[in-house]
Short mmCIF file of C-alpha atoms in Angstrom, two decimals:
data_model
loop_
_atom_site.label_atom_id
_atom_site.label_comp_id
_atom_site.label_asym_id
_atom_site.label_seq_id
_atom_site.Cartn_x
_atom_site.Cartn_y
_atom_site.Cartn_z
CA UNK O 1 6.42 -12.40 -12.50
CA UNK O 2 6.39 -14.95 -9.51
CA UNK O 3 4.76 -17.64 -12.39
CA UNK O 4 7.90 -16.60 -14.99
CA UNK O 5 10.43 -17.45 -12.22
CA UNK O 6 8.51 -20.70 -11.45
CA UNK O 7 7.91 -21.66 -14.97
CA UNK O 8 12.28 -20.76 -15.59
CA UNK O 9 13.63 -22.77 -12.21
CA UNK O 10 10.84 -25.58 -12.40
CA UNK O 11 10.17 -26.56 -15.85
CA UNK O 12 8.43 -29.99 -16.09
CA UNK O 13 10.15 -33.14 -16.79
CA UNK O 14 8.12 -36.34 -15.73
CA UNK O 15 11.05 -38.50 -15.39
CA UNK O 16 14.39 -37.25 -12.55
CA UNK O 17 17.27 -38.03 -13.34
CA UNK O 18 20.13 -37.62 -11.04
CA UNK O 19 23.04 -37.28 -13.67
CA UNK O 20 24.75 -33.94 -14.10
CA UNK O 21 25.74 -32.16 -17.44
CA UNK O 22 23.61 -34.39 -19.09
CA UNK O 23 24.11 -34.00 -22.85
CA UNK O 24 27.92 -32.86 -22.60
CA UNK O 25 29.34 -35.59 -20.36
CA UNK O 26 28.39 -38.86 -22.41
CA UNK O 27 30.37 -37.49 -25.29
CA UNK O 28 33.98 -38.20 -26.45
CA UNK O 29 35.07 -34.77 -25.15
CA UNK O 30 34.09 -34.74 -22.11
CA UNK O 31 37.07 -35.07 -20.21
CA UNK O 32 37.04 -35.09 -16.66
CA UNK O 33 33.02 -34.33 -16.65
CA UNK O 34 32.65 -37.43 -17.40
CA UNK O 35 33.35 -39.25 -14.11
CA UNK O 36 30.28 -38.13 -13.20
CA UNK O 37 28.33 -40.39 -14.81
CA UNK O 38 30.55 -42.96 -15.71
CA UNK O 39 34.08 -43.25 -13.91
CA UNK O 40 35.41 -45.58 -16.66
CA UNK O 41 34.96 -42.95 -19.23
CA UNK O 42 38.42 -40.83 -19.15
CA UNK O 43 40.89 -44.25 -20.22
CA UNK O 44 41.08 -44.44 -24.07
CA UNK O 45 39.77 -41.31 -25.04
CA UNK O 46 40.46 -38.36 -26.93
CA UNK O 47 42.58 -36.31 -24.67
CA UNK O 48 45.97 -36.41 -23.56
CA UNK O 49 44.67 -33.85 -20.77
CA UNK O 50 41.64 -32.29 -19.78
CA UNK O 51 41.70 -29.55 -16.77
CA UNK O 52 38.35 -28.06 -15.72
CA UNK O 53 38.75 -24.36 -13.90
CA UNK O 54 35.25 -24.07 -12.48
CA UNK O 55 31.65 -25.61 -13.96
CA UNK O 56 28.00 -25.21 -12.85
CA UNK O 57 25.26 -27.40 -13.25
CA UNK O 58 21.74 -26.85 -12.10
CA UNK O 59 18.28 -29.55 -13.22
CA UNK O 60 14.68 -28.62 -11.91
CA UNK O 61 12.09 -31.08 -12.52
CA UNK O 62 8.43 -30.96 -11.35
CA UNK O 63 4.94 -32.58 -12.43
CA UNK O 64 2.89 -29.70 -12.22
CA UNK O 65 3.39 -27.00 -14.18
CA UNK O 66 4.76 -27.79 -18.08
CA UNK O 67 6.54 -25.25 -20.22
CA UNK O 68 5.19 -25.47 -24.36
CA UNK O 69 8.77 -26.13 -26.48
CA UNK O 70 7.57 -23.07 -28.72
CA UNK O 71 8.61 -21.00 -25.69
CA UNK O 72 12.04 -21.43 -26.62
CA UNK O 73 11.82 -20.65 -30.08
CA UNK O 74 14.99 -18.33 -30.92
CA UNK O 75 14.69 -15.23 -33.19
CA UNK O 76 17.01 -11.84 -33.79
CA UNK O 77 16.28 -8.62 -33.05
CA UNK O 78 16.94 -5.22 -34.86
CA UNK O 79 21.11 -5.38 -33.45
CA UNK O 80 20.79 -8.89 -34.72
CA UNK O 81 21.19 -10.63 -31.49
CA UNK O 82 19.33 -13.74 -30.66
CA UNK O 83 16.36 -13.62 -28.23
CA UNK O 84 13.19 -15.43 -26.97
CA UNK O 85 10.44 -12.67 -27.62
CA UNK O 86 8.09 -15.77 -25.27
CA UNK O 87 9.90 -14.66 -22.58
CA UNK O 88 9.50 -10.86 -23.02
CA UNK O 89 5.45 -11.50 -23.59
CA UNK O 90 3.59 -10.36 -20.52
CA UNK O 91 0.79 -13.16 -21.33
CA UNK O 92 4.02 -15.98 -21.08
CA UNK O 93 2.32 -17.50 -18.63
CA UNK O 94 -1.60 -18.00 -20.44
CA UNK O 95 0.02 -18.52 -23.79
CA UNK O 96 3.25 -20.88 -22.68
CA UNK O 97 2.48 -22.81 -19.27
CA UNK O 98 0.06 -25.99 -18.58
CA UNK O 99 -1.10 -27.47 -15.63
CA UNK O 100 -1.02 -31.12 -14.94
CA UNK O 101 -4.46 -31.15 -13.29
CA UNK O 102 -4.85 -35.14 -12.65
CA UNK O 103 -5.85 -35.12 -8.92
CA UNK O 104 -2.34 -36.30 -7.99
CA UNK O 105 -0.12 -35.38 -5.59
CA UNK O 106 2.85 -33.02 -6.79
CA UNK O 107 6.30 -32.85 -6.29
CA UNK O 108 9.41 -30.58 -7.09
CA UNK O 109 13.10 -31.72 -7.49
CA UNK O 110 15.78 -29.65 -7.68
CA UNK O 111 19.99 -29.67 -7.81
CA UNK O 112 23.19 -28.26 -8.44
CA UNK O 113 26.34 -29.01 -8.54
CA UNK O 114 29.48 -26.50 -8.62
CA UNK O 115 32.52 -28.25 -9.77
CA UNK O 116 35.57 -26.84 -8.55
CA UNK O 117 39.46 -27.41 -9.87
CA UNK O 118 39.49 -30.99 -11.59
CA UNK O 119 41.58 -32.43 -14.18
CA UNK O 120 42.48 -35.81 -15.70
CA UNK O 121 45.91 -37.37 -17.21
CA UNK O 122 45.99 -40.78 -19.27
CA UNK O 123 49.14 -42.40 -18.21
CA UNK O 124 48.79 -44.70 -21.17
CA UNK O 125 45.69 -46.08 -23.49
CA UNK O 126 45.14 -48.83 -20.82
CA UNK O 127 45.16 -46.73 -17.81
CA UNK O 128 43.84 -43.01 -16.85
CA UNK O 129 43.73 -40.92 -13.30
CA UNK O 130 41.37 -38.19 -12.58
CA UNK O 131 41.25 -35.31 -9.50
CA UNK O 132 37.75 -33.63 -9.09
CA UNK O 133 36.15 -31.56 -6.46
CA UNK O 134 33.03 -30.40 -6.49
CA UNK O 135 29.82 -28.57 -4.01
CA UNK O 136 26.35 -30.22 -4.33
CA UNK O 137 23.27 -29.45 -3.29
CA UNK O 138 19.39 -31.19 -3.15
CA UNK O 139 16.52 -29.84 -2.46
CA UNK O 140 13.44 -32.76 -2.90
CA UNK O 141 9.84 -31.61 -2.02
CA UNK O 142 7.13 -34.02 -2.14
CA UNK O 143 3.17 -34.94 -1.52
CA UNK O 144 1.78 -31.25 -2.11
CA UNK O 145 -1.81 -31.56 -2.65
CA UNK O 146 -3.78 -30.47 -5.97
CA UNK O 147 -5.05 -27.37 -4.03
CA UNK O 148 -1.89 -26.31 -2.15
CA UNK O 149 0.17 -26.25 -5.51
CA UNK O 150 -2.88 -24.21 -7.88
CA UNK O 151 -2.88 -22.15 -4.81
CA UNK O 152 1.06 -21.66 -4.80
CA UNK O 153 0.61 -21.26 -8.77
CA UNK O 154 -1.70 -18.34 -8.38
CA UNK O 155 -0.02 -16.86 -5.75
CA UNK O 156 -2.85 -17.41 -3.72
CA UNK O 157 -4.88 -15.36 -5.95
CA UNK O 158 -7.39 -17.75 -6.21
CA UNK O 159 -11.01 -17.47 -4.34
CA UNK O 160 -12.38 -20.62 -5.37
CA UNK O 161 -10.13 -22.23 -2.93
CA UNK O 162 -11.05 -19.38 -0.07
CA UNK O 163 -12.85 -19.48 2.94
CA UNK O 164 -12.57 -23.57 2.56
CA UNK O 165 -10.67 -25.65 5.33
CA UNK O 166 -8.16 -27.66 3.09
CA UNK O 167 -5.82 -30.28 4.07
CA UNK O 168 -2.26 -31.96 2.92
CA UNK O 169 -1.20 -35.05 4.22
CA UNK O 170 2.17 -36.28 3.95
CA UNK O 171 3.86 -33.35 2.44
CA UNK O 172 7.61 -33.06 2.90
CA UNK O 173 11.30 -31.21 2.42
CA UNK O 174 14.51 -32.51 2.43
CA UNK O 175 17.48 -30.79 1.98
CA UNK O 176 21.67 -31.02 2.09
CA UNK O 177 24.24 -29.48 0.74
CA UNK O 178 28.12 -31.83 1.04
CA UNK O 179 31.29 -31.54 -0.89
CA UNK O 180 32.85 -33.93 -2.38
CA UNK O 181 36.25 -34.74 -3.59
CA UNK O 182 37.36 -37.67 -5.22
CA UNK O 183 40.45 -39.35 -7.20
CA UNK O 184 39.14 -41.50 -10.31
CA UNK O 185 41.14 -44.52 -11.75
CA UNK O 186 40.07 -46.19 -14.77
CA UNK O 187 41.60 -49.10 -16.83
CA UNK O 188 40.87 -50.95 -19.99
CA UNK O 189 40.85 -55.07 -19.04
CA UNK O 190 39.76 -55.88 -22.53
CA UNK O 191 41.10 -55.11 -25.97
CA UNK O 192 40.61 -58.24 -27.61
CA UNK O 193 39.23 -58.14 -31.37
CA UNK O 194 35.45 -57.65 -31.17
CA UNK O 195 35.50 -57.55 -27.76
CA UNK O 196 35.78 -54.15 -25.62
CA UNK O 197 35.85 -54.01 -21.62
CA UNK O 198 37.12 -51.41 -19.15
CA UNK O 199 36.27 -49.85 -15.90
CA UNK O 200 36.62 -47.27 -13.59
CA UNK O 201 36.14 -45.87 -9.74
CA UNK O 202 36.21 -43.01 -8.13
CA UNK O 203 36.46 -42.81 -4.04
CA UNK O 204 35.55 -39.74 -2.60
CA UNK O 205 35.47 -37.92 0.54
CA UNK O 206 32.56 -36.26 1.61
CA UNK O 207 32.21 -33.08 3.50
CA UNK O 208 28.86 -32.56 5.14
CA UNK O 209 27.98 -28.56 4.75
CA UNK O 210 24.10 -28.40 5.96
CA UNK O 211 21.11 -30.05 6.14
CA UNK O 212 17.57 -30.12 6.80
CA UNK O 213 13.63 -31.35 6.70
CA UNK O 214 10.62 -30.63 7.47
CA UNK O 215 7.80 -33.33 7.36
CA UNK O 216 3.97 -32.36 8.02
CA UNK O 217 1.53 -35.02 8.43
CA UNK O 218 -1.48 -33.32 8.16
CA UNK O 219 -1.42 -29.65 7.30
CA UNK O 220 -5.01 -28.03 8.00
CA UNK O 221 -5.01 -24.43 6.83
CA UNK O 222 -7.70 -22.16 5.38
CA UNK O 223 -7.39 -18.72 3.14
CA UNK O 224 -9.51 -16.02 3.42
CA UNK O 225 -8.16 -13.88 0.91
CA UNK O 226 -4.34 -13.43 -1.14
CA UNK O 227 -2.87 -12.43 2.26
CA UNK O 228 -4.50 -14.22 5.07
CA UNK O 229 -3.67 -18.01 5.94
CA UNK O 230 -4.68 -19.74 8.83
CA UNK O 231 -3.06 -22.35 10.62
CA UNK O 232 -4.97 -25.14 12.49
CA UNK O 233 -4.71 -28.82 14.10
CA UNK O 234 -1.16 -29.55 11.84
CA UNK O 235 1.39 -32.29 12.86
CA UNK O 236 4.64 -30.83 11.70
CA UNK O 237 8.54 -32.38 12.78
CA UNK O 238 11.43 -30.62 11.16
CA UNK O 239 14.98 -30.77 11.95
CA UNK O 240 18.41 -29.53 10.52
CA UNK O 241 22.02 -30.26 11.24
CA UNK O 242 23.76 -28.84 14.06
CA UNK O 243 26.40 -27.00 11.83
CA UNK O 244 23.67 -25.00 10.09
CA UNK O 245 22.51 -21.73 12.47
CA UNK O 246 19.11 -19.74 11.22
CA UNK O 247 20.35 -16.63 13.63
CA UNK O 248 22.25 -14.89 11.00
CA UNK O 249 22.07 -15.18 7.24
CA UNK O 250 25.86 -14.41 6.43
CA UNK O 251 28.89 -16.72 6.10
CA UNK O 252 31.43 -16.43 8.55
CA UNK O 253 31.20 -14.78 12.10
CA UNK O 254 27.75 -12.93 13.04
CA UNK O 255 27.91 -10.02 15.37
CA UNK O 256 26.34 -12.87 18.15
CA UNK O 257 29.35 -15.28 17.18
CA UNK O 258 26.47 -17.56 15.67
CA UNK O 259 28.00 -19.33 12.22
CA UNK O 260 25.81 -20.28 9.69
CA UNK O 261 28.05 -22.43 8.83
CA UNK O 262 29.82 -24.22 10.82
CA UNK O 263 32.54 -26.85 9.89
CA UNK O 264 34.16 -27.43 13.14
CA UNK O 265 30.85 -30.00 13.49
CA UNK O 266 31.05 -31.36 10.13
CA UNK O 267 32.17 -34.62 10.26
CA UNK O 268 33.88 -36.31 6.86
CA UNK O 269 32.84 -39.16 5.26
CA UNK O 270 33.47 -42.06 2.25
CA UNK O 271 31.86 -42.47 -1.06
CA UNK O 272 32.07 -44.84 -4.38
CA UNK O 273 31.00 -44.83 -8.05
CA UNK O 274 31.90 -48.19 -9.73
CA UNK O 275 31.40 -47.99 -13.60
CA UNK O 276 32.10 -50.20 -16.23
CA UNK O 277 31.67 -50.42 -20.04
CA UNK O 278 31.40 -53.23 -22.47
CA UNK O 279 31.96 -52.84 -26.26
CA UNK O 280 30.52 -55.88 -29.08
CA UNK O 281 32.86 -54.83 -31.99
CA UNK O 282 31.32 -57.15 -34.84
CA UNK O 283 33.08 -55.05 -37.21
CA UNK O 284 36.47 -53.50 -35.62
CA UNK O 285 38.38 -54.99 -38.84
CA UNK O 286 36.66 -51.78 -40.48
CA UNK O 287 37.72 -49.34 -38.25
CA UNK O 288 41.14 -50.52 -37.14
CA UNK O 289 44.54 -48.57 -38.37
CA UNK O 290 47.98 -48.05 -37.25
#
């Protein structure tokens, strides 16, 4: 089961990316989605208003463990709804999921964003505004050793790897969680024949929620069996923000007055996405009407 849930939140993509609702937002009907990738994108579009209520994104890449594409392979069952029968197989993980067993170092990336009330309004076809608000969160984990991730992987079911002192050097976590609000003005410079230019920024205000990191610069540890893990000579340096509190694991007031959360010590901040787009229209003659 714990390989399933790894294999679902950590499927392997060799390449990050950092964009969000990648696929939808780099399309004509995007909307207001599409600041996030490219501010300039919500002047001369296809809507004379776009309002988003609430959206969710969420990536997980890794170069570890792979997931085969045949995994994903749709069918219908008796009440004719559509299923992946890979998913229901008990073997998923023998007959689905590879290991990238190079000798390299491996690392895990994951985020999400929330988007909260946003919406854009085209004052004309030359110039566009945009509101958005949104949660994000990152969670980067890098420099796990060959033999610390098989051993995650088999949920330390593994006794090739036991009763062996083992080491990781370098491995780290970073975390943080902000939100982020931002106004978005875009405007075309250049509609001139062939030629197609028009940009866009967005300035946002940033609200720090939590953060934190660990960093261990040599981990020595040994396993004696699934359960047992030892410990030994480790340099390890972590940290976290003051507004985040491990005491008690609910929002709002503990019964201690301890706040996971805390936003009285959460101090605001600035941010900027510049975008711009260029169009070579050889042949706008074809496409132009009134």
């Amino acid at each position: 089961m714990k390989k399933l849930l790894l294999a679902i939140l950590v499927t392997s993509t060799y390449i990050v990316q950092s964009q969000d609702y990648v696929g939808f937002n780099q399309s004509n009907y995007a909307g207001v989605s599409g600041i996030y990738q490219q501010p300039a994108s919500i002047v001369d579009g296809r809507m004379k208003f776009d309002m988003n209520l609430f959206g969710i994104n969420i990536a997980a890449y890794n170069n570890y463990i792979g997931v085969d594409r045949s995994a994903f392979k749709r069918s219908k069952d008796v009440d004719g709804k559509t299923t992946l029968p890979a998913f229901d197989d008990t073997l998923f993980a023998d007959k689905y999921l590879t290991e990238r067993m190079n000798g390299k170092n491996k690392s895990i990336y994951f985020s999400n964003r929330i988007a909260g009330p946003s919406f854009m309004i085209p004052l004309n076809r030359k110039n566009a505004i945009a509101f958005s608000s949104s949660v994000r969160n990152y969670v980067n984990i890098d420099g796990i050793s060959p033999d610390l991730a098989k051993l995650a992987y088999e949920e330390f079911k593994y006794p090739s790897l036991w009763i062996t002192n083992l080491q990781n050097k370098n491995l780290s976590i970073q975390e943080m969680t902000w939100a982020e609000y931002g106004l978005t003005y875009a405007h075309v410079f250049k509609d001139d024949n062939e030629h197609y230019f028009k940009g866009g920024v967005t300035v946002k205000l940033l609200q720090g929620i939590q953060s934190a990191y660990m960093f261990i610069k040599d981990l020595n540890y040994n396993v004696y069996t699934a359960d047992t893990l030892s410990i030994f000579s480790s340099d390890v340096k972590y940290g976290h923000s003051d507004n985040l509190a491990f005491k008690d694991l609910k929002f709002g007031e503990s019964n201690t007055g301890t706040k996971v959360f805390d936003y009285s010590q959460s101090y605001p901040g600035i941010g900027f996405d510049f975008g711009v787009v260029y169009e070579w229209r050889p042949n706008y003659l074809k496409y132009k009407y009134d």
